[in-house]
Backbone as numpy.savetxt, mean C-alpha at the origin, in Angstrom:
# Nx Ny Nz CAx CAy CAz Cx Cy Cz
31.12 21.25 59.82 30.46 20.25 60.67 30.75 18.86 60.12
30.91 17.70 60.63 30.80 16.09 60.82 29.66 16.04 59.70
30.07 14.54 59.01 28.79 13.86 58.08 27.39 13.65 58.93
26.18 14.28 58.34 25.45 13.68 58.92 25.10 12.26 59.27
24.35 11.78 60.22 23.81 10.61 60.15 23.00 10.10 58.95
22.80 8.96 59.16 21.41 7.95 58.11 20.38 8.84 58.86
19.43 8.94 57.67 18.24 9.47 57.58 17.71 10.79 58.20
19.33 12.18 58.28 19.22 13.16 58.31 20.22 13.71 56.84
19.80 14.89 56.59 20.56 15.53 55.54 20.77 17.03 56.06
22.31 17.60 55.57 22.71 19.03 56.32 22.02 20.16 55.62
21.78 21.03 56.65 21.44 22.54 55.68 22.38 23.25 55.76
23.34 22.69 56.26 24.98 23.83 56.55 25.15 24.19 57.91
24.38 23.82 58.48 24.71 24.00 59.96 24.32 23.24 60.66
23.25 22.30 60.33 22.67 21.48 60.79 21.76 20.24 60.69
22.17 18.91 60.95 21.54 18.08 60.66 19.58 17.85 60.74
19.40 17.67 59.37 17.69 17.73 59.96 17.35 16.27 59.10
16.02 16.05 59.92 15.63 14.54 60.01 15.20 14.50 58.71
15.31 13.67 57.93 14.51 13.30 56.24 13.29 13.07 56.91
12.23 13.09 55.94 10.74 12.53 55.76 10.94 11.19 56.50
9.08 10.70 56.92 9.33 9.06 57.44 9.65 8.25 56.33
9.32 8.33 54.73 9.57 7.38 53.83 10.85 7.37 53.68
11.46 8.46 53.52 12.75 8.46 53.19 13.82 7.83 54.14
14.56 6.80 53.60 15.64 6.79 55.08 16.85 6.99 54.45
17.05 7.78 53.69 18.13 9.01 53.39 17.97 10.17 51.94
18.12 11.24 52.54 17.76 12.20 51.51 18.85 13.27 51.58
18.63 14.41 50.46 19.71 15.13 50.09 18.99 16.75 50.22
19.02 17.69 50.97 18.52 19.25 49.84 17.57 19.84 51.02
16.78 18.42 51.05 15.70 18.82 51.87 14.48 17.24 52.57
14.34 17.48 53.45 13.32 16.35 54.02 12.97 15.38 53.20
12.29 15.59 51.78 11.01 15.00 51.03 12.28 14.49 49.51
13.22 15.00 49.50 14.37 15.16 48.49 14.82 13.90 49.21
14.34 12.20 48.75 14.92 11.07 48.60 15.67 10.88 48.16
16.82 9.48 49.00 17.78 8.89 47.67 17.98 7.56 48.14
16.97 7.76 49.11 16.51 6.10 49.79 15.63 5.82 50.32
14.42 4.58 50.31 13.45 4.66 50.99 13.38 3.43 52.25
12.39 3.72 52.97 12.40 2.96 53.87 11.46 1.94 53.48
11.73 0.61 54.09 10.56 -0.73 53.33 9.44 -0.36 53.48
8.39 -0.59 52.66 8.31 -1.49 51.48 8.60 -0.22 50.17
8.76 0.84 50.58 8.47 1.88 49.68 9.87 2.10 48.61
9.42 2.25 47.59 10.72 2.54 46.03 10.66 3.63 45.61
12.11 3.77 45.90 12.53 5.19 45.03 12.30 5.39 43.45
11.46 6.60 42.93 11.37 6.75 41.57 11.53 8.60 41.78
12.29 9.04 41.38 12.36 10.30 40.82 12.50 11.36 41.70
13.16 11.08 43.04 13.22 11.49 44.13 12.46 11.37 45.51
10.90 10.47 45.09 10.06 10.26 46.34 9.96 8.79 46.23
9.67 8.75 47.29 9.03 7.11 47.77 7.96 6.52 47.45
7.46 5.73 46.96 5.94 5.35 46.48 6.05 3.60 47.17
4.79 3.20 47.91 4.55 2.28 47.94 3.51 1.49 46.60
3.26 2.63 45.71 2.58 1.62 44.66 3.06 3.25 43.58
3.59 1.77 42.73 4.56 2.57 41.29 3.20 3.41 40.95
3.63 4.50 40.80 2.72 5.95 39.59 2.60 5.14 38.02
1.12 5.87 37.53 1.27 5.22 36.05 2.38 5.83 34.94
2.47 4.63 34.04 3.71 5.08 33.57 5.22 4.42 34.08
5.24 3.62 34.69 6.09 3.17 35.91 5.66 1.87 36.03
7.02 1.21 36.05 7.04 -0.03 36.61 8.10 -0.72 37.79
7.91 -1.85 38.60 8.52 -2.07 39.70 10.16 -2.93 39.46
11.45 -2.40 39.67 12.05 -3.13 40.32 12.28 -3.65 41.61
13.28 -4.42 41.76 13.52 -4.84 43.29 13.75 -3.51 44.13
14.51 -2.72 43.57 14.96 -1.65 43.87 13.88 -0.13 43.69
13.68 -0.33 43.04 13.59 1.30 42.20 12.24 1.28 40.95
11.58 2.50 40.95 10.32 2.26 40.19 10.93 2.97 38.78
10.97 2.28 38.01 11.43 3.01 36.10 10.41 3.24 35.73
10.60 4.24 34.48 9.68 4.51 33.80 9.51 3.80 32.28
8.37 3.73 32.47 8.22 2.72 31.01 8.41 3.41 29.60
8.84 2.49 28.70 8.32 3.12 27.49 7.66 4.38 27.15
7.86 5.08 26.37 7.29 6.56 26.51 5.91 6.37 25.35
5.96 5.26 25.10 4.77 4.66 24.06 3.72 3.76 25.47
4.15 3.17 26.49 3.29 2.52 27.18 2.46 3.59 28.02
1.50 3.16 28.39 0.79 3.97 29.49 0.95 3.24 31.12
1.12 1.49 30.89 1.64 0.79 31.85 2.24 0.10 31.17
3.18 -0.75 32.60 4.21 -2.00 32.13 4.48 -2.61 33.00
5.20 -3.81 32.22 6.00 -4.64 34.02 7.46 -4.70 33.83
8.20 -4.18 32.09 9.24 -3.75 32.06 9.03 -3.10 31.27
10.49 -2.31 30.90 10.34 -0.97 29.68 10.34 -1.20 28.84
10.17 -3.06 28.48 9.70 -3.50 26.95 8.59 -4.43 27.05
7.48 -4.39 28.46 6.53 -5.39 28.04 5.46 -4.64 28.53
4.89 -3.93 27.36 3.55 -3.06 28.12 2.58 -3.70 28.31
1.31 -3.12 29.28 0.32 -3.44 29.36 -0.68 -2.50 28.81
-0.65 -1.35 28.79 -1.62 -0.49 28.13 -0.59 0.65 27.10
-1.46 1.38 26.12 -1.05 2.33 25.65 -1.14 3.68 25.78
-0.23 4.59 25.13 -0.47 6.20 25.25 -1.47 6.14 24.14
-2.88 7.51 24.03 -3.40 7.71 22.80 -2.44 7.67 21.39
-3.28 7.12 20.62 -3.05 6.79 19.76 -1.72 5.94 18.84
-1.57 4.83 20.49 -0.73 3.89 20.06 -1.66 2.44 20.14
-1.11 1.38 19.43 -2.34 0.34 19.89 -1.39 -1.49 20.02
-2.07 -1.82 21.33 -0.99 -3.00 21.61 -1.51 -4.14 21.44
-0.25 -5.28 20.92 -0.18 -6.03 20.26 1.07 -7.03 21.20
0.86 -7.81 21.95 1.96 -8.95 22.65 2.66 -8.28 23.25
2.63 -6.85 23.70 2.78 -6.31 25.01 3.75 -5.47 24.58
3.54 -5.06 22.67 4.33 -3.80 22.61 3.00 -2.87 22.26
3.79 -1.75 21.86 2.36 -0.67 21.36 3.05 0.06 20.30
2.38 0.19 19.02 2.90 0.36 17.73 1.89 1.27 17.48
2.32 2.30 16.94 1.68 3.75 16.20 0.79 3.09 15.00
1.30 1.98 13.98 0.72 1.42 13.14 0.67 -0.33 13.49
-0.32 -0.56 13.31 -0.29 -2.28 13.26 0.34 -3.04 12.50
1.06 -4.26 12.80 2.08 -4.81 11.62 1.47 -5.32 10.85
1.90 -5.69 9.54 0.91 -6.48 8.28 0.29 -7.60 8.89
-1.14 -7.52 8.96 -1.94 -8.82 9.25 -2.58 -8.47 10.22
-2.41 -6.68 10.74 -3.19 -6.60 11.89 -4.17 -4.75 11.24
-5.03 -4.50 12.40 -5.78 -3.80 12.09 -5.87 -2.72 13.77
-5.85 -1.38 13.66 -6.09 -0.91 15.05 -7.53 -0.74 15.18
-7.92 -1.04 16.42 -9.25 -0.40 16.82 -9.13 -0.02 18.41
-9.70 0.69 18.55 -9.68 1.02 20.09 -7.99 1.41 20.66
-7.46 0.47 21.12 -6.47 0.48 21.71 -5.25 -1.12 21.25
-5.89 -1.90 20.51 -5.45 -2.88 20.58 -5.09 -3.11 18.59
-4.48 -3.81 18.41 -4.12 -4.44 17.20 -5.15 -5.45 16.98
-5.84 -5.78 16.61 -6.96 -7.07 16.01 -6.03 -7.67 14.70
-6.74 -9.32 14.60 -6.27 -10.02 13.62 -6.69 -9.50 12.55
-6.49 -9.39 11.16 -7.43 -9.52 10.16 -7.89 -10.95 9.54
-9.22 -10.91 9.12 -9.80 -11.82 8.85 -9.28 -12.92 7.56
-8.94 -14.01 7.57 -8.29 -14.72 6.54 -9.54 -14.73 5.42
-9.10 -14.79 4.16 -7.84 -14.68 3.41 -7.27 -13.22 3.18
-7.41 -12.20 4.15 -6.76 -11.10 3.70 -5.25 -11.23 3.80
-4.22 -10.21 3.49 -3.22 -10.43 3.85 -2.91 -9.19 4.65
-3.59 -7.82 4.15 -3.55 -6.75 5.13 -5.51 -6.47 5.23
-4.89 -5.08 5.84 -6.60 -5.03 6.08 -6.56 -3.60 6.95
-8.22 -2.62 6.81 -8.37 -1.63 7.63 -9.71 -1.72 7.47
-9.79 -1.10 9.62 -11.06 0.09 9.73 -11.38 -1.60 10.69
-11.31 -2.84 9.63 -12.36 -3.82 9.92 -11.41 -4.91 9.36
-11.46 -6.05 10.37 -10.51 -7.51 9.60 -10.83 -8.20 8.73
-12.24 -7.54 7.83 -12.58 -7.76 6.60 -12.43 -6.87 5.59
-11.72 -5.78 5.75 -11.91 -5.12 4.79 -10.57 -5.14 4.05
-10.26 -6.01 3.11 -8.94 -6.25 2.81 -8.46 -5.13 2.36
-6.83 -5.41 2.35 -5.53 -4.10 1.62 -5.47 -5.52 0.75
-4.76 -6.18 0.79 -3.70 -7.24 -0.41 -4.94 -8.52 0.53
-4.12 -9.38 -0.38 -4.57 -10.97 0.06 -3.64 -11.72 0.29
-3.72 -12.77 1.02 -2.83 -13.96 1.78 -3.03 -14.91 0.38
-4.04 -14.76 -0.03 -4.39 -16.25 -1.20 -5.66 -15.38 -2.33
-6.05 -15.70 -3.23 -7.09 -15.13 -3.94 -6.47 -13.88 -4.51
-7.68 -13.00 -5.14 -7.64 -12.15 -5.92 -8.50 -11.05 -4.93
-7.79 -9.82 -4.55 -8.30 -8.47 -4.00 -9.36 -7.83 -5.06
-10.90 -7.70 -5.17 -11.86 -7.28 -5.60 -12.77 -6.32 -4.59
-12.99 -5.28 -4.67 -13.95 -4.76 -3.95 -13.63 -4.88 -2.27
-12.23 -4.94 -1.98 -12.05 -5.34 -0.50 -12.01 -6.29 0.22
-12.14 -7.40 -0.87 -12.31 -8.91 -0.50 -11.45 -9.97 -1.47
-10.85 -10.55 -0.75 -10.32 -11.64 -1.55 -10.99 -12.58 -2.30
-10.96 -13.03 -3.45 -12.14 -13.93 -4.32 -10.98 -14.64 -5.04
-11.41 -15.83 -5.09 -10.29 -17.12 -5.95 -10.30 -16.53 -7.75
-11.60 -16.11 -8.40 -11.65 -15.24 -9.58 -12.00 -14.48 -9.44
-11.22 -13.85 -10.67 -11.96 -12.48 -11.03 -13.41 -12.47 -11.73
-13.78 -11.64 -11.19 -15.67 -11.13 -11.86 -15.45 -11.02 -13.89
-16.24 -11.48 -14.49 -16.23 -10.73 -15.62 -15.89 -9.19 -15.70
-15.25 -9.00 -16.72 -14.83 -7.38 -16.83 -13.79 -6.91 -16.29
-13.44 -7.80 -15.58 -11.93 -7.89 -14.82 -10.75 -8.69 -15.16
-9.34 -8.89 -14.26 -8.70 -10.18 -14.75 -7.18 -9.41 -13.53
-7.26 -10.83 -13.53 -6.04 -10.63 -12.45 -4.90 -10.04 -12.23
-4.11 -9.40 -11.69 -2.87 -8.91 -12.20 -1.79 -8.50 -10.89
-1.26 -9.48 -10.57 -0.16 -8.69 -8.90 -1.20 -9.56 -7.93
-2.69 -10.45 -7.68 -3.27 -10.92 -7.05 -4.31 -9.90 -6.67
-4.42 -9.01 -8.01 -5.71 -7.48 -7.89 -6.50 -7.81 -8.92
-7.80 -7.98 -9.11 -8.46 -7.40 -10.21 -8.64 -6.97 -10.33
-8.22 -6.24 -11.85 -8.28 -4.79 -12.52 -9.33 -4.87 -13.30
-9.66 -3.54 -14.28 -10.80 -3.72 -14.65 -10.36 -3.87 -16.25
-10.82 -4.60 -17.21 -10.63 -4.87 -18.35 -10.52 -3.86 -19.64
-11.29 -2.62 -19.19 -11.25 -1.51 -19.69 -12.48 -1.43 -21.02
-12.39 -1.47 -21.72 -13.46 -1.73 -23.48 -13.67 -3.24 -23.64
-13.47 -4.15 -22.70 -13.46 -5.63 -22.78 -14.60 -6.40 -21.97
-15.08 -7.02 -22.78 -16.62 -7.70 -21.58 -15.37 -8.92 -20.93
-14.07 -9.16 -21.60 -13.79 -10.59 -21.34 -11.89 -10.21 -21.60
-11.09 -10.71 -20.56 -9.77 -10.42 -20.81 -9.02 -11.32 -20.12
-7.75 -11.51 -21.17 -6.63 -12.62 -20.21 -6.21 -11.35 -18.71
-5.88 -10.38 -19.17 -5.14 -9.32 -18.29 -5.74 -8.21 -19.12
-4.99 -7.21 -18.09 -4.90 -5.55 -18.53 -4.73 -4.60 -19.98
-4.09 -5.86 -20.26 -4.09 -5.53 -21.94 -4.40 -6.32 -23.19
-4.78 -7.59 -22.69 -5.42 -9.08 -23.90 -6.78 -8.61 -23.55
-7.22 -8.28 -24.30 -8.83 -8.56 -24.51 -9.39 -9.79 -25.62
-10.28 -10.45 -25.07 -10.65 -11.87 -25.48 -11.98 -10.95 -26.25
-12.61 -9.89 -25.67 -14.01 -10.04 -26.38 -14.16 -8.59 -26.27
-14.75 -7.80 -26.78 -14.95 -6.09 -26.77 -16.23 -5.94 -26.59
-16.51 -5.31 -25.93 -17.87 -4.31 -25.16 -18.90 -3.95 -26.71
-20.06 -3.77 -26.23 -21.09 -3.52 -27.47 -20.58 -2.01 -28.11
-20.28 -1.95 -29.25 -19.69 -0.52 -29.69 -18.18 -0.32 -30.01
-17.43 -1.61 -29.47 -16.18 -1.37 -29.58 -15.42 -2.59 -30.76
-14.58 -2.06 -31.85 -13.87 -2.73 -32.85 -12.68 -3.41 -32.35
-12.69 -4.80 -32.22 -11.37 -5.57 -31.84 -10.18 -5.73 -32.84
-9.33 -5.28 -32.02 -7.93 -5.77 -33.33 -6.96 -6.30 -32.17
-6.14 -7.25 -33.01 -4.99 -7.38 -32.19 -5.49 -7.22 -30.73
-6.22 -8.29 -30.35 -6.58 -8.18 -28.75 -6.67 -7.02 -28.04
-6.75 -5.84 -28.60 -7.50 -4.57 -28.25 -8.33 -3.66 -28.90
-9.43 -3.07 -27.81 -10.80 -3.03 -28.11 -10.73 -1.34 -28.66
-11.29 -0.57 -29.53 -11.23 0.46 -29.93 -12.97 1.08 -30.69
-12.77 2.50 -30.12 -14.15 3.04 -30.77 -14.10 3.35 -31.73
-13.06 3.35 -32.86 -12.66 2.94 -34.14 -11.76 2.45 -34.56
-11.94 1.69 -35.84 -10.43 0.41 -36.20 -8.93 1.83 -36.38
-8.38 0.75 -36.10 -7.05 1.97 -36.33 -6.40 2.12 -37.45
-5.20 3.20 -37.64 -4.52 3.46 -39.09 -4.42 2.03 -39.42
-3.66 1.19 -38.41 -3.10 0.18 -39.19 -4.18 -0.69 -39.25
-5.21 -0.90 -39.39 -6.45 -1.85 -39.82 -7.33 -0.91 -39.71
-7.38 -0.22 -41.35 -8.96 0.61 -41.19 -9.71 -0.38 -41.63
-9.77 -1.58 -42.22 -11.55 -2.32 -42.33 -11.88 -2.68 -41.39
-13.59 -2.02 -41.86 -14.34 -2.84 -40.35 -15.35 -3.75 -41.11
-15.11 -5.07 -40.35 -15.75 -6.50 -40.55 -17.12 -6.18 -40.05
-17.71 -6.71 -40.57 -19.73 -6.93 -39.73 -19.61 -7.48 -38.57
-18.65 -8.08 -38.03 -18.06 -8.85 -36.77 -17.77 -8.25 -35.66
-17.52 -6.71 -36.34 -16.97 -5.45 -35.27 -15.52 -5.88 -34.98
-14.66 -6.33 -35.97 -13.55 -7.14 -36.32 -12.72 -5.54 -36.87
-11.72 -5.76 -36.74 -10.45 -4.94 -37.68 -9.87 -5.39 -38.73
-10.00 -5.08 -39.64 -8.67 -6.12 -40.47 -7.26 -5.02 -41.28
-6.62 -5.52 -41.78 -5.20 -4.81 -42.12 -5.28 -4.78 -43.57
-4.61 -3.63 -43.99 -5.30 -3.74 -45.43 -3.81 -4.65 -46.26
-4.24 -4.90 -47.50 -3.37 -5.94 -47.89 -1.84 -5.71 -47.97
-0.94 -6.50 -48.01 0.78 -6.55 -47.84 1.14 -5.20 -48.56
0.78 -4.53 -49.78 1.21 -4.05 -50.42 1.04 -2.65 -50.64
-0.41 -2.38 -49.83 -1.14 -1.20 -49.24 -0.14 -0.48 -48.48
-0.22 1.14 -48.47 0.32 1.42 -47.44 -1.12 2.15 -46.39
-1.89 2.28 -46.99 -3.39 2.53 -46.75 -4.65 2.25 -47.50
-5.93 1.60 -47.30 -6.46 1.41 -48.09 -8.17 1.65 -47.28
-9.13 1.04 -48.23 -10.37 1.75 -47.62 -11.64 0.86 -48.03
-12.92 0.69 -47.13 -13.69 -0.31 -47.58 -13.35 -2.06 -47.45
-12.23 -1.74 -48.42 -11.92 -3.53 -48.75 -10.42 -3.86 -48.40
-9.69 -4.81 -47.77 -8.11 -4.70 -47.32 -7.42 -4.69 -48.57
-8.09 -5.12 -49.89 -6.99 -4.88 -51.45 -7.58 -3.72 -51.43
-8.19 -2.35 -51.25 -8.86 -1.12 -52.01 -7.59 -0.29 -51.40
-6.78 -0.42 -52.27 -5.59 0.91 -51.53 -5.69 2.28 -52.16
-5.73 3.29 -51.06 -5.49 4.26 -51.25 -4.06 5.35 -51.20
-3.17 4.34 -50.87 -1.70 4.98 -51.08 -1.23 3.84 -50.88
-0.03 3.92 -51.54 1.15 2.54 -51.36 2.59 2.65 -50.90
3.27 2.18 -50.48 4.52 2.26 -49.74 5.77 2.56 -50.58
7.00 3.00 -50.16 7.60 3.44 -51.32 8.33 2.05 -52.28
8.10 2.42 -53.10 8.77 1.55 -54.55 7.74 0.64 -55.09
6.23 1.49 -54.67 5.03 0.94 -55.86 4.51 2.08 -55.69
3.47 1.87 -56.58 2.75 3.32 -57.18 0.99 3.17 -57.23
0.04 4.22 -56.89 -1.06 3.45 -57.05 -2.11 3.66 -58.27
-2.31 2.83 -58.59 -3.39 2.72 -60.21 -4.38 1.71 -59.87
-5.43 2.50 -60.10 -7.26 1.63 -59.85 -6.62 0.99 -58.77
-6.81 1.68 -57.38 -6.69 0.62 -56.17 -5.82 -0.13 -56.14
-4.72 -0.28 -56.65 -4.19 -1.24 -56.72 -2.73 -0.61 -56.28
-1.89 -1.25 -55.92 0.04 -0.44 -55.76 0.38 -1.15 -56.31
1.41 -0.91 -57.38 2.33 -1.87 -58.80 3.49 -1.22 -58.52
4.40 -2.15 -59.38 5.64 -1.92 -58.93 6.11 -1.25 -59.93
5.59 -1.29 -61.21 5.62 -0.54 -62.79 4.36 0.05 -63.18
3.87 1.24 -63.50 2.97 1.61 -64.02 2.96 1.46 -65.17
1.31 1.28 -65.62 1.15 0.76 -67.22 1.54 1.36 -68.00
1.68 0.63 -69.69 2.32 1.67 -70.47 2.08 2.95 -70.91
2.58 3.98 -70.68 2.06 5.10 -71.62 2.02 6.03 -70.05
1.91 5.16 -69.06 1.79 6.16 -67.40 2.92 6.51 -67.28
3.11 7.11 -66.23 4.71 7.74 -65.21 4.12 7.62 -63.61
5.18 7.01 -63.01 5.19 6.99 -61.62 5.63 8.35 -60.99
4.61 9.27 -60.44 5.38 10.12 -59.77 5.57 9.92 -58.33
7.02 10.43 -58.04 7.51 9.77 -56.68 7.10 10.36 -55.81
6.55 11.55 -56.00 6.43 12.23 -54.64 4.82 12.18 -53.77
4.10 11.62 -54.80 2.72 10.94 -54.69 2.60 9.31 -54.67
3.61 8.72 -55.40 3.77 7.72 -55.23 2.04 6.95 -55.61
1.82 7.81 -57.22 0.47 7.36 -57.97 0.84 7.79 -59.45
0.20 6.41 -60.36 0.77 6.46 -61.81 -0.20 7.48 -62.45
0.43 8.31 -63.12 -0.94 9.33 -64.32 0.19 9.52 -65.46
């Protein structure tokens, strides 16, 4: 048989009329591939008002973003799918740094944060200040001290430059070398009335009570009455393997 006419399609023997929207179709009646005004082709039917999910060309209804729920192109949404949330007319699974999801939408976070969740006060990092407790603060609290624009916690220190200078040690704790300890260490066993450390004297290799009271000495002195010599007195012998005169 001859091509059909506009706005019939063949079944093999015979021309039959398309649908009224349609003013040309393929298969069957309702099987569009053209519509009649005002109506747009999307996906084989005619719609005078785009389906959600869908937005309008001159021509033809597209489908949006598979992240939008609406649009007015396939990159400027108006709403989102669950659990996407929009922000200047995209929709992002996560909010970009400086934003926060709630509902459906991206919210600002509250300055001085620099990130933030749940709430645009509840800081991640900071824009300016020091991150404490979820909040940005210009100082750190006692017991703390700054570090990356975080305050950390000082650890055995009522008072600290950083994470590891301690300026002042907690009630109970022995300071040496700007760190705080629940006892002085090998290398400074005296403890001062100060709750101080001190090192026992140059020549000590350990000592006890007093920083001259040595109780062993380093190699190439020997120890006699507290003391490490480099010669034991007359009539003594240095033995080396004790490294003490008898």
């Amino acid at each position: 048989m001859s091509v059909c006419p506009a706005g019939t399609y063949s079944n093999g023997t015979h021309c039959i009329t398309c649908s009224l929207v349609c003013n040309t179709c393929v298969g069957s009646a309702t099987n569009c591939t053209g519509c009649t005004s005002p109506a747009i082709l999307y996906n084989s039917n005619c719609y005078t008002t785009c389906p959600t999910g869908t937005y309008q060309t001159t021509s033809a209804r597209i489908g949006c973003n598979t992240s939008c729920s609406s649009c007015t192109s396939a990159t400027l949404c108006n709403g989102c799918q669950t659990g996407y949330f929009l922000l200047s007319s995209v929709c992002y699974s996560v909010c970009p740094d400086g934003y926060y999801g709630t509902g459906t939408n991206c919210i600002p976070c509250t300055a001085p944060c620099g990130t933030c969740a749940n709430t645009g006060s509840n800081c991640l990092s900071c824009a300016s200040g020091n991150l404490y407790q979820g909040a940005c603060i210009a100082t750190c609290p006692s017991s703390t001290a700054p570090l990356n624009n975080v305050c950390v916690d000082c650890g055995n220190c009522v008072k600290c430059l950083d994470a590891s200078t301690c300026l002042t040690c907690k009630a109970g704790f022995y300071a040496y070398n700007n760190q705080c300890y629940t006892s002085c260490p090998t290398q400074a066993p005296i403890t001062e009335a100060n709750m101080t450390c001190s090192t026992c004297d140059s020549t000590c290799l350990m000592c006890d009570l007093f920083s001259y009271n040595c109780t062993s000495c380093f190699n190439g002195r020997f120890l006699f009455r507290y003391e490490c010599v480099e010669t034991c007195p007359s009539g003594m012998v240095g033995v080396a393997s004790t490294r003490v005169c008898i």
